[in-house]
Amino acid sequence: MAKQMTIHLRVWRQAGPEAPGRLVDYTVTEANEHMSFLELLDVLNEQLIGKGQDPVEFDSDCREGICGSCGLMVGGIAHGPQRRTAVCQLHMRSFKDGDTITVEPWRARAFPIIRDLVVDRSAFDRIIVAGGYVSVTTGGAPDANALPIRKHEADEAMDYAACIGCGACVAACPNGSASLFTAAKIAHLELLPQGRVESERRTMAMVDQMAAEGFGDCSNHAECEAVCPKGISVAGIARMRRAYMKGVFAG
């Protein structure tokens, strides 16, 4: 039988981008240990709607840790206290009955708040548009194994490709840097033959766009890797910097 829990929440409420925001206290008495954190917010919203109050706005989609739509600061930690877990897969068994949990949106200049816990992460989209793709003519699909790829490179490329673009790395970074996200999107292409051709051009375009969006620079705190739900390595940032410098000297 599921253990019933009473959870006290301090939730950031903000009516719009220009409106002042504040933390508002709520109590959910119908929580249980098997709920995900987003299901807890669903229960809270049912309570608020029942009282004729505005529900708390937050982003979610797949709720399976795949899409990257969800993103919350839970108890001051991006995605909450459980490592390598998106907030949609964070369950209430990670907390204790009677806990008080502060819930806030991502905090970064490049992620302006839209309403409550929802932020505008379209800056990530513009970084991808700047160069996160293969544009060289590749012709028809090659036969299987026609392009030999060493296993460790294929594995590393897949590790970087696991990035879901949630923005936790930005929220955790004291500089509000998107370096881990950008590096992951660069590395997973650079490690494969089809993407290697444009490595330097792609890196320069995406890094320059990252700076234009107002993200800060990396200063090697590695908080980004610590909170990343997919465990993306900061080694990708070093790879990105090397490719950028090659592009600078080649130009």
Coordinates of N, CA and C in Angstrom, one line a residue:
M1 N 0.8 -1.2 0.0 CA 0.0 0.0 0.0 C 0.9 1.2 0.0
A2 N 0.5 2.2 -0.8 CA 1.3 3.4 -0.9 C 1.3 4.2 0.3
K3 N 2.4 4.7 0.7 CA 2.5 5.6 2.0 C 2.0 7.0 1.6
Q4 N 1.0 7.4 2.4 CA 0.4 8.7 2.2 C 1.4 9.8 2.8
M5 N 1.5 10.9 2.2 CA 2.4 12.0 2.6 C 1.7 13.3 2.6
T6 N 2.1 14.2 3.5 CA 1.8 15.6 3.5 C 3.0 16.4 3.1
I7 N 2.9 17.1 2.0 CA 4.1 17.9 1.5 C 3.7 19.4 1.5
H8 N 4.6 20.2 2.0 CA 4.5 21.6 2.0 C 5.3 22.2 0.9
L9 N 4.7 23.0 0.0 CA 5.4 23.5 -1.2 C 5.5 25.0 -1.1
R10 N 6.6 25.6 -1.5 CA 6.8 27.0 -1.7 C 7.1 27.2 -3.2
V11 N 6.1 27.7 -3.9 CA 6.1 27.7 -5.3 C 6.2 29.1 -5.9
W12 N 7.1 29.3 -6.9 CA 7.3 30.6 -7.5 C 6.1 30.9 -8.4
R13 N 5.4 32.0 -8.1 CA 4.2 32.4 -8.9 C 4.5 33.8 -9.5
Q14 N 4.3 33.9 -10.8 CA 4.6 35.1 -11.5 C 3.6 35.1 -12.7
A15 N 2.8 36.2 -12.8 CA 1.7 36.3 -13.7 C 2.2 36.5 -15.2
G16 N 3.4 37.0 -15.3 CA 3.9 37.3 -16.7 C 5.3 37.7 -16.7
P17 N 5.9 37.9 -17.8 CA 7.3 38.2 -17.9 C 7.7 39.5 -17.2
E18 N 6.8 40.5 -17.2 CA 7.0 41.8 -16.6 C 6.5 42.0 -15.2
A19 N 5.7 41.0 -14.8 CA 5.0 41.1 -13.5 C 6.0 40.7 -12.4
P20 N 5.8 41.2 -11.2 CA 6.7 40.8 -10.0 C 6.3 39.4 -9.6
G21 N 7.3 38.6 -9.2 CA 7.0 37.2 -8.7 C 7.3 37.1 -7.2
R22 N 6.8 36.0 -6.7 CA 7.0 35.7 -5.3 C 6.7 34.2 -5.0
L23 N 7.3 33.8 -3.9 CA 7.0 32.4 -3.5 C 5.7 32.3 -2.7
V24 N 4.9 31.4 -3.0 CA 3.6 31.2 -2.4 C 3.6 29.8 -1.7
D25 N 3.1 29.7 -0.5 CA 3.0 28.5 0.3 C 1.8 27.7 0.0
Y26 N 1.9 26.4 -0.2 CA 0.8 25.5 -0.4 C 1.1 24.2 0.4
T27 N 0.0 23.5 0.7 CA 0.1 22.2 1.3 C -0.7 21.2 0.5
V28 N 0.0 20.0 0.2 CA -0.7 18.9 -0.5 C -0.8 17.8 0.5
T29 N -2.0 17.4 0.9 CA -2.2 16.3 1.9 C -2.4 15.0 1.2
E30 N -2.6 14.9 -0.1 CA -3.0 13.7 -0.8 C -1.8 13.2 -1.6
A31 N -0.6 13.4 -1.2 CA 0.5 12.9 -1.9 C 0.8 11.4 -1.5
N32 N 1.5 10.7 -2.3 CA 2.0 9.4 -1.9 C 3.4 9.1 -2.5
E33 N 4.1 8.2 -1.9 CA 5.5 7.9 -2.3 C 5.7 7.5 -3.7
H34 N 4.7 7.0 -4.4 CA 4.8 6.5 -5.8 C 4.6 7.6 -6.8
M35 N 4.1 8.8 -6.4 CA 3.9 9.9 -7.3 C 5.2 10.4 -7.9
S36 N 5.2 10.9 -9.1 CA 6.3 11.7 -9.6 C 6.1 13.1 -9.1
F37 N 7.1 13.9 -9.2 CA 7.0 15.3 -8.7 C 6.0 16.1 -9.5
L38 N 5.9 15.8 -10.8 CA 5.0 16.5 -11.6 C 3.5 16.1 -11.3
E39 N 3.4 14.8 -10.9 CA 2.0 14.4 -10.5 C 1.6 15.1 -9.2
L40 N 2.6 15.4 -8.3 CA 2.3 16.1 -7.1 C 1.8 17.5 -7.5
L41 N 2.4 18.2 -8.5 CA 2.0 19.5 -9.0 C 0.6 19.4 -9.6
D42 N 0.3 18.2 -10.3 CA -1.0 18.0 -10.8 C -2.1 18.0 -9.7
V43 N -1.8 17.3 -8.6 CA -2.7 17.3 -7.5 C -2.9 18.7 -6.9
L44 N -1.8 19.4 -6.8 CA -1.9 20.8 -6.3 C -2.8 21.6 -7.2
N45 N -2.6 21.5 -8.5 CA -3.4 22.3 -9.4 C -4.9 21.9 -9.3
E46 N -5.2 20.6 -9.1 CA -6.6 20.2 -8.9 C -7.2 20.9 -7.7
Q47 N -6.4 21.0 -6.7 CA -6.8 21.7 -5.5 C -7.1 23.2 -5.8
L48 N -6.2 23.8 -6.5 CA -6.3 25.2 -6.8 C -7.6 25.5 -7.7
I49 N -7.7 24.7 -8.7 CA -8.9 24.8 -9.6 C -10.2 24.6 -8.9
G50 N -10.2 23.7 -8.0 CA -11.4 23.4 -7.1 C -11.8 24.6 -6.3
K51 N -10.8 25.4 -5.9 CA -11.0 26.6 -5.1 C -11.2 27.9 -6.0
G52 N -11.2 27.7 -7.3 CA -11.4 28.8 -8.2 C -10.2 29.7 -8.4
Q53 N -9.0 29.1 -8.1 CA -7.7 29.8 -8.2 C -7.0 29.4 -9.4
D54 N -6.0 30.2 -9.9 CA -5.2 29.9 -11.1 C -4.3 28.7 -10.8
P55 N -4.2 27.7 -11.6 CA -3.3 26.6 -11.4 C -1.8 27.1 -11.7
V56 N -0.9 26.4 -11.2 CA 0.5 26.7 -11.4 C 0.9 26.2 -12.8
E57 N 1.5 27.1 -13.5 CA 2.0 26.8 -14.9 C 3.3 26.1 -14.8
F58 N 3.5 25.0 -15.5 CA 4.8 24.3 -15.6 C 4.8 23.5 -16.9
D59 N 6.0 23.3 -17.4 CA 6.2 22.6 -18.7 C 6.3 21.1 -18.5
S60 N 5.7 20.3 -19.3 CA 5.9 18.8 -19.3 C 5.3 18.3 -20.6
D61 N 5.8 17.1 -21.0 CA 5.3 16.4 -22.2 C 5.3 14.9 -22.0
C62 N 6.5 14.3 -22.3 CA 6.5 12.9 -22.3 C 6.4 12.3 -20.9
R63 N 6.9 13.0 -19.9 CA 7.0 12.5 -18.5 C 7.7 11.2 -18.4
E64 N 8.6 10.9 -19.3 CA 9.4 9.7 -19.2 C 10.9 10.0 -19.3
G65 N 11.3 11.3 -19.1 CA 12.7 11.7 -19.1 C 13.3 11.7 -20.4
I66 N 12.5 11.9 -21.5 CA 13.0 11.8 -22.8 C 13.0 13.1 -23.5
C67 N 12.0 13.9 -23.4 CA 11.8 15.1 -24.3 C 12.5 16.3 -23.8
G68 N 12.8 16.4 -22.5 CA 13.5 17.6 -22.0 C 12.5 18.8 -21.8
S69 N 11.2 18.6 -21.9 CA 10.3 19.7 -21.7 C 10.3 20.2 -20.2
C70 N 10.3 19.2 -19.3 CA 10.2 19.6 -17.9 C 11.5 20.2 -17.4
G71 N 11.5 21.1 -16.4 CA 12.7 21.7 -15.9 C 12.3 22.6 -14.7
L72 N 12.7 22.2 -13.5 CA 12.3 22.9 -12.3 C 13.5 22.9 -11.4
M73 N 13.7 23.9 -10.6 CA 14.6 23.9 -9.4 C 13.8 23.3 -8.3
V74 N 14.2 22.2 -7.8 CA 13.5 21.5 -6.7 C 14.4 21.5 -5.5
G75 N 14.0 22.3 -4.5 CA 14.9 22.4 -3.3 C 16.2 23.0 -3.6
G76 N 16.3 23.9 -4.6 CA 17.5 24.6 -4.9 C 18.4 23.8 -5.9
I77 N 18.0 22.6 -6.4 CA 18.8 21.8 -7.2 C 18.0 21.6 -8.5
A78 N 18.7 21.8 -9.7 CA 18.0 21.6 -11.0 C 17.6 20.1 -11.1
H79 N 16.3 19.9 -11.3 CA 15.7 18.5 -11.4 C 15.6 17.8 -10.0
G80 N 16.0 18.4 -9.0 CA 15.9 17.8 -7.7 C 17.1 17.0 -7.2
P81 N 16.9 16.3 -6.0 CA 18.1 15.7 -5.4 C 18.5 14.4 -6.0
Q82 N 17.8 13.7 -6.8 CA 18.2 12.4 -7.3 C 19.0 12.6 -8.6
R83 N 20.2 12.1 -8.6 CA 21.1 12.3 -9.7 C 20.6 11.5 -11.0
R84 N 21.0 12.1 -12.1 CA 20.7 11.6 -13.4 C 19.2 11.3 -13.6
T85 N 18.4 12.2 -13.1 CA 16.9 12.0 -13.1 C 16.3 13.3 -13.5
A86 N 15.5 13.3 -14.6 CA 14.7 14.5 -14.9 C 13.6 14.7 -13.9
V87 N 13.1 15.9 -13.7 CA 12.1 16.1 -12.6 C 10.8 15.3 -12.9
C88 N 10.5 15.0 -14.1 CA 9.3 14.2 -14.4 C 9.5 12.8 -13.9
Q89 N 10.7 12.3 -13.7 CA 11.0 11.0 -13.2 C 11.4 11.0 -11.7
L90 N 11.4 12.1 -11.1 CA 11.7 12.3 -9.7 C 10.5 11.9 -8.9
H91 N 10.6 10.9 -8.0 CA 9.4 10.4 -7.3 C 9.4 10.9 -5.8
M92 N 8.3 10.9 -5.3 CA 8.1 11.4 -3.9 C 8.8 10.6 -2.8
R93 N 9.2 9.4 -3.2 CA 9.9 8.5 -2.2 C 11.3 9.1 -2.0
S94 N 11.7 10.1 -2.8 CA 13.0 10.8 -2.5 C 12.8 11.9 -1.4
F95 N 11.6 12.1 -0.9 CA 11.3 13.1 0.1 C 10.7 12.4 1.3
K96 N 10.5 13.1 2.4 CA 9.9 12.6 3.6 C 8.6 13.3 3.9
D97 N 7.7 12.6 4.6 CA 6.5 13.1 5.0 C 6.7 14.4 5.8
G98 N 6.0 15.4 5.4 CA 6.1 16.7 6.1 C 7.2 17.6 5.6
D99 N 7.9 17.2 4.6 CA 9.0 18.1 4.0 C 8.4 19.3 3.4
T100 N 9.2 20.4 3.5 CA 8.9 21.7 2.8 C 9.8 21.8 1.6
I101 N 9.3 21.9 0.4 CA 10.1 21.9 -0.8 C 9.8 23.2 -1.6
T102 N 10.9 23.9 -1.9 CA 10.8 25.1 -2.7 C 10.9 24.8 -4.2
V103 N 10.0 25.3 -5.0 CA 9.9 25.0 -6.4 C 10.1 26.3 -7.2
E104 N 11.1 26.4 -8.0 CA 11.3 27.6 -8.8 C 11.6 27.3 -10.2
P105 N 11.5 28.3 -11.1 CA 11.9 28.0 -12.5 C 13.4 28.1 -12.7
W106 N 13.8 27.7 -13.9 CA 15.2 27.9 -14.2 C 15.5 29.4 -14.1
R107 N 16.7 29.8 -13.6 CA 17.1 31.2 -13.4 C 18.3 31.4 -14.3
A108 N 18.1 32.1 -15.4 CA 19.1 32.5 -16.3 C 18.6 33.6 -17.2
R109 N 19.5 34.6 -17.5 CA 19.1 35.7 -18.3 C 18.6 35.3 -19.7
A110 N 19.2 34.2 -20.2 CA 18.8 33.8 -21.6 C 17.6 32.9 -21.6
F111 N 17.0 32.6 -20.4 CA 15.8 31.9 -20.2 C 14.7 32.8 -19.5
P112 N 14.2 33.8 -20.2 CA 13.2 34.7 -19.5 C 12.0 33.9 -19.0
I113 N 11.4 34.3 -17.9 CA 10.2 33.7 -17.3 C 9.0 34.1 -18.2
I114 N 8.2 33.1 -18.5 CA 7.0 33.4 -19.2 C 5.8 33.5 -18.2
R115 N 5.7 32.5 -17.4 CA 4.7 32.5 -16.3 C 5.0 31.4 -15.3
D116 N 4.9 31.8 -14.0 CA 5.2 30.8 -12.9 C 6.5 30.0 -13.2
L117 N 6.4 28.7 -13.5 CA 7.6 27.9 -13.6 C 8.0 27.7 -15.0
V118 N 7.4 28.4 -16.0 CA 7.6 28.2 -17.4 C 8.6 29.3 -17.9
V119 N 9.7 28.9 -18.5 CA 10.6 29.8 -19.1 C 10.7 29.6 -20.6
D120 N 11.2 30.6 -21.3 CA 11.4 30.6 -22.7 C 12.8 30.0 -23.0
R121 N 12.9 28.8 -23.5 CA 14.1 28.2 -23.9 C 14.4 28.2 -25.4
S122 N 13.8 29.1 -26.1 CA 14.0 29.1 -27.5 C 15.4 29.5 -27.9
A123 N 16.2 30.0 -27.0 CA 17.6 30.3 -27.3 C 18.3 29.0 -27.7
F124 N 18.0 27.9 -27.1 CA 18.5 26.6 -27.5 C 18.2 26.3 -28.9
D125 N 17.0 26.6 -29.4 CA 16.6 26.3 -30.7 C 17.5 27.1 -31.7
R126 N 17.7 28.4 -31.3 CA 18.5 29.2 -32.2 C 20.0 28.8 -32.3
I127 N 20.5 28.2 -31.2 CA 21.9 27.6 -31.3 C 21.9 26.5 -32.2
I128 N 20.9 25.6 -32.2 CA 20.8 24.5 -33.1 C 20.7 25.0 -34.6
V129 N 19.9 25.9 -34.8 CA 19.7 26.5 -36.2 C 21.0 27.1 -36.7
A130 N 21.8 27.6 -35.8 CA 23.1 28.2 -36.2 C 24.0 27.2 -36.9
G131 N 23.9 25.9 -36.5 CA 24.8 24.9 -37.1 C 24.7 23.5 -36.6
G132 N 23.7 23.2 -35.8 CA 23.6 21.9 -35.3 C 23.0 20.8 -36.2
Y133 N 23.6 20.7 -37.4 CA 23.1 19.7 -38.4 C 24.2 19.5 -39.4
V134 N 24.0 18.5 -40.2 CA 24.9 18.2 -41.3 C 24.3 18.7 -42.6
S135 N 25.1 19.6 -43.3 CA 24.6 20.3 -44.5 C 25.3 19.8 -45.7
V136 N 26.4 19.1 -45.6 CA 27.1 18.7 -46.8 C 26.3 17.6 -47.5
T137 N 26.5 17.6 -48.8 CA 25.8 16.6 -49.6 C 26.3 15.2 -49.3
T138 N 25.4 14.3 -48.9 CA 25.9 13.0 -48.5 C 25.4 11.9 -49.5
G139 N 24.5 12.3 -50.5 CA 24.0 11.3 -51.4 C 23.0 10.4 -50.8
G140 N 22.8 9.2 -51.4 CA 21.9 8.2 -50.9 C 22.4 7.6 -49.6
A141 N 21.6 6.9 -49.0 CA 22.0 6.2 -47.7 C 23.0 5.1 -48.1
P142 N 24.2 5.2 -47.4 CA 25.2 4.2 -47.7 C 24.9 2.8 -47.1
D143 N 25.5 1.8 -47.7 CA 25.3 0.5 -47.2 C 25.8 0.4 -45.7
A144 N 25.2 -0.5 -45.0 CA 25.6 -0.7 -43.6 C 27.1 -1.1 -43.6
N145 N 27.8 -0.4 -42.6 CA 29.2 -0.6 -42.4 C 30.1 -0.1 -43.5
A146 N 29.5 0.7 -44.5 CA 30.3 1.3 -45.5 C 31.3 2.3 -45.0
L147 N 30.9 3.0 -43.9 CA 31.8 4.0 -43.3 C 32.2 3.4 -41.9
P148 N 33.4 2.8 -41.9 CA 33.8 2.2 -40.6 C 33.9 3.3 -39.5
I149 N 33.4 3.0 -38.4 CA 33.4 3.9 -37.2 C 33.9 3.1 -36.0
R150 N 34.9 3.5 -35.4 CA 35.5 2.8 -34.2 C 34.4 2.8 -33.1
K151 N 34.3 1.7 -32.4 CA 33.2 1.5 -31.4 C 33.3 2.6 -30.3
H152 N 34.5 2.9 -29.8 CA 34.5 3.9 -28.7 C 34.1 5.2 -29.2
E153 N 34.3 5.6 -30.5 CA 33.8 6.8 -31.0 C 32.3 6.8 -31.2
A154 N 31.8 5.7 -31.7 CA 30.3 5.6 -31.8 C 29.6 5.7 -30.4
D155 N 30.2 5.0 -29.4 CA 29.6 5.0 -28.1 C 29.7 6.4 -27.5
E156 N 30.8 7.1 -27.7 CA 30.9 8.5 -27.2 C 29.9 9.4 -27.9
A157 N 29.8 9.3 -29.2 CA 28.8 10.1 -29.9 C 27.4 9.9 -29.4
M158 N 27.1 8.6 -29.1 CA 25.7 8.4 -28.6 C 25.6 8.9 -27.2
D159 N 26.6 8.9 -26.4 CA 26.6 9.5 -25.1 C 26.2 11.0 -25.2
Y160 N 26.8 11.7 -26.1 CA 26.6 13.2 -26.3 C 25.2 13.4 -26.9
A161 N 24.8 12.5 -27.8 CA 23.5 12.6 -28.4 C 22.3 12.4 -27.5
A162 N 22.6 11.9 -26.3 CA 21.6 11.6 -25.3 C 21.1 12.9 -24.7
C163 N 21.8 14.1 -24.9 CA 21.3 15.3 -24.4 C 19.9 15.6 -24.8
I164 N 19.0 16.0 -23.8 CA 17.6 16.2 -24.1 C 17.3 17.7 -24.1
G165 N 18.3 18.6 -24.0 CA 18.1 20.0 -24.1 C 17.1 20.6 -23.0
C166 N 17.2 20.0 -21.8 CA 16.2 20.5 -20.8 C 16.6 21.9 -20.2
G167 N 17.9 22.2 -20.2 CA 18.4 23.4 -19.7 C 18.9 23.4 -18.3
A168 N 18.9 22.2 -17.7 CA 19.4 22.1 -16.3 C 20.8 22.6 -16.1
C169 N 21.6 22.4 -17.2 CA 23.0 22.8 -17.1 C 23.1 24.3 -17.0
V170 N 22.3 25.0 -17.7 CA 22.3 26.5 -17.6 C 21.8 26.9 -16.3
A171 N 20.7 26.3 -15.7 CA 20.2 26.7 -14.5 C 21.2 26.5 -13.3
A172 N 22.0 25.4 -13.4 CA 22.9 25.1 -12.3 C 24.2 25.9 -12.4
C173 N 24.5 26.4 -13.6 CA 25.8 27.1 -13.8 C 25.8 28.4 -13.1
P174 N 26.8 28.8 -12.3 CA 26.8 30.1 -11.7 C 26.9 31.3 -12.7
N175 N 27.3 30.9 -13.9 CA 27.5 31.9 -15.0 C 26.3 31.8 -16.0
G176 N 25.4 30.9 -15.8 CA 24.3 30.8 -16.7 C 24.8 30.4 -18.1
S177 N 25.8 29.5 -18.1 CA 26.4 29.1 -19.4 C 25.6 27.9 -20.0
A178 N 25.6 27.9 -21.4 CA 25.0 26.8 -22.1 C 26.1 26.0 -22.8
S179 N 27.3 26.0 -22.2 CA 28.4 25.3 -22.8 C 28.2 23.8 -22.9
L180 N 27.6 23.2 -21.9 CA 27.5 21.8 -21.9 C 26.5 21.4 -23.0
F181 N 25.4 22.1 -23.1 CA 24.4 21.8 -24.1 C 25.0 22.0 -25.5
T182 N 25.6 23.1 -25.7 CA 26.2 23.4 -27.1 C 27.3 22.4 -27.4
A183 N 28.1 22.0 -26.4 CA 29.2 21.1 -26.7 C 28.6 19.7 -27.0
A184 N 27.6 19.3 -26.3 CA 27.0 18.0 -26.6 C 26.4 17.9 -28.0
K185 N 25.8 19.0 -28.5 CA 25.2 19.1 -29.8 C 26.3 19.1 -30.9
I186 N 27.5 19.7 -30.6 CA 28.6 19.7 -31.5 C 29.3 18.4 -31.5
A187 N 29.6 17.8 -30.3 CA 30.4 16.6 -30.2 C 29.7 15.4 -30.9
H188 N 28.4 15.2 -30.7 CA 27.8 14.0 -31.3 C 27.8 14.0 -32.8
L189 N 28.0 15.2 -33.4 CA 28.2 15.2 -34.9 C 29.6 15.1 -35.2
E190 N 30.5 15.8 -34.5 CA 31.9 15.8 -34.8 C 32.5 14.4 -34.7
L191 N 32.0 13.6 -33.9 CA 32.6 12.3 -33.7 C 32.3 11.3 -34.8
L192 N 31.3 11.6 -35.7 CA 30.9 10.7 -36.7 C 31.5 11.3 -38.1
P193 N 31.8 10.4 -39.0 CA 32.4 10.9 -40.3 C 31.5 11.9 -41.0
Q194 N 30.2 11.7 -41.0 CA 29.3 12.7 -41.8 C 29.4 14.1 -41.2
G195 N 29.6 14.2 -39.9 CA 29.6 15.5 -39.3 C 31.0 16.1 -39.1
R196 N 32.0 15.3 -39.3 CA 33.4 15.8 -39.0 C 33.8 16.8 -40.1
V197 N 33.3 16.7 -41.3 CA 33.7 17.6 -42.4 C 33.4 19.1 -42.0
E198 N 32.3 19.4 -41.3 CA 32.0 20.8 -41.0 C 32.3 21.1 -39.5
S199 N 33.1 20.4 -38.9 CA 33.3 20.6 -37.5 C 33.6 22.0 -37.0
E200 N 34.6 22.6 -37.7 CA 35.1 23.9 -37.3 C 34.1 25.0 -37.6
R201 N 33.5 24.9 -38.8 CA 32.5 25.9 -39.1 C 31.3 25.8 -38.2
R202 N 30.8 24.6 -37.9 CA 29.7 24.4 -37.0 C 30.0 24.9 -35.6
T203 N 31.1 24.6 -35.1 CA 31.5 25.0 -33.8 C 31.5 26.5 -33.6
M204 N 32.2 27.2 -34.6 CA 32.2 28.6 -34.5 C 30.8 29.3 -34.6
A205 N 30.0 28.7 -35.5 CA 28.6 29.3 -35.6 C 27.8 29.1 -34.4
M206 N 27.9 27.9 -33.8 CA 27.0 27.6 -32.6 C 27.6 28.3 -31.3
V207 N 28.9 28.4 -31.2 CA 29.4 29.1 -30.0 C 29.2 30.6 -30.1
D208 N 29.3 31.1 -31.3 CA 29.0 32.6 -31.4 C 27.5 32.9 -31.2
Q209 N 26.7 32.0 -31.6 CA 25.2 32.2 -31.3 C 24.9 32.0 -29.9
M210 N 25.6 31.1 -29.2 CA 25.4 30.9 -27.7 C 25.8 32.3 -27.0
A211 N 26.9 32.9 -27.4 CA 27.3 34.2 -26.8 C 26.2 35.3 -27.1
A212 N 25.7 35.3 -28.4 CA 24.8 36.3 -28.8 C 23.5 36.2 -28.0
E213 N 23.1 35.0 -27.6 CA 21.9 34.8 -26.8 C 22.0 35.3 -25.4
G214 N 23.2 35.6 -24.9 CA 23.3 36.1 -23.6 C 23.7 35.1 -22.5
F215 N 24.1 33.9 -22.9 CA 24.6 32.9 -22.0 C 26.0 33.3 -21.5
G216 N 26.3 32.9 -20.3 CA 27.6 33.2 -19.8 C 28.6 32.2 -20.3
D217 N 29.9 32.4 -19.9 CA 30.9 31.5 -20.3 C 31.2 30.4 -19.3
C218 N 31.8 29.3 -19.7 CA 32.1 28.2 -18.7 C 33.4 28.6 -17.9
S219 N 33.3 28.4 -16.6 CA 34.5 28.6 -15.8 C 34.8 27.3 -15.0
N220 N 34.4 26.2 -15.5 CA 34.9 24.9 -15.0 C 34.4 24.5 -13.6
H221 N 33.2 25.0 -13.3 CA 32.6 24.6 -12.0 C 32.1 23.1 -12.1
A222 N 31.6 22.7 -13.3 CA 31.1 21.3 -13.5 C 29.8 21.0 -12.8
E223 N 29.1 22.1 -12.4 CA 27.8 21.9 -11.8 C 26.8 21.3 -12.9
C224 N 27.1 21.7 -14.2 CA 26.3 21.3 -15.3 C 26.3 19.8 -15.4
E225 N 27.4 19.1 -15.3 CA 27.5 17.7 -15.4 C 26.8 17.0 -14.2
A226 N 26.9 17.7 -13.0 CA 26.4 17.1 -11.8 C 24.9 17.0 -11.8
V227 N 24.2 18.0 -12.5 CA 22.7 18.0 -12.5 C 22.1 17.4 -13.8
C228 N 23.0 17.2 -14.8 CA 22.5 16.7 -16.1 C 21.8 15.3 -16.0
P229 N 20.5 15.2 -16.4 CA 19.8 14.0 -16.2 C 20.4 12.8 -17.1
K230 N 21.2 13.2 -18.0 CA 21.8 12.2 -18.9 C 23.3 12.0 -18.6
G231 N 23.8 12.7 -17.7 CA 25.2 12.6 -17.3 C 26.2 13.0 -18.4
I232 N 25.8 14.0 -19.2 CA 26.7 14.5 -20.2 C 28.0 15.0 -19.6
S233 N 29.2 14.5 -20.2 CA 30.5 14.9 -19.6 C 30.9 16.2 -20.0
V234 N 31.6 17.0 -19.0 CA 32.2 18.3 -19.3 C 33.4 18.1 -20.3
A235 N 33.8 16.9 -20.5 CA 34.9 16.7 -21.5 C 34.5 17.3 -22.9
G236 N 33.2 17.3 -23.2 CA 32.7 17.8 -24.4 C 33.0 19.3 -24.6
I237 N 33.1 20.0 -23.5 CA 33.3 21.4 -23.5 C 34.8 21.7 -24.0
A238 N 35.7 20.8 -23.5 CA 37.1 20.9 -23.9 C 37.2 20.6 -25.4
R239 N 36.5 19.6 -25.9 CA 36.5 19.3 -27.3 C 35.9 20.5 -28.1
M240 N 34.9 21.1 -27.6 CA 34.3 22.3 -28.3 C 35.3 23.4 -28.4
R241 N 36.0 23.7 -27.3 CA 37.0 24.8 -27.3 C 38.1 24.5 -28.3
R242 N 38.6 23.3 -28.4 CA 39.6 23.0 -29.3 C 39.2 23.2 -30.7
A243 N 38.0 22.7 -31.0 CA 37.4 22.9 -32.4 C 37.2 24.4 -32.7
Y244 N 36.8 25.2 -31.7 CA 36.6 26.6 -31.9 C 38.0 27.3 -32.3
M245 N 39.0 27.0 -31.5 CA 40.3 27.6 -31.7 C 40.9 27.2 -33.1
K246 N 40.6 25.9 -33.5 CA 41.1 25.5 -34.8 C 40.4 26.3 -35.9
G247 N 39.1 26.6 -35.7 CA 38.4 27.4 -36.6 C 38.9 28.8 -36.7
V248 N 39.2 29.4 -35.5 CA 39.7 30.7 -35.5 C 41.0 30.8 -36.3
F249 N 42.0 29.9 -36.0 CA 43.3 30.0 -36.7 C 43.2 29.6 -38.2
A250 N 42.2 28.7 -38.5 CA 42.1 28.4 -39.9 C 41.5 29.5 -40.7
G251 N 40.6 30.4 -40.0 CA 40.0 31.5 -40.7 C 41.0 32.6 -40.9

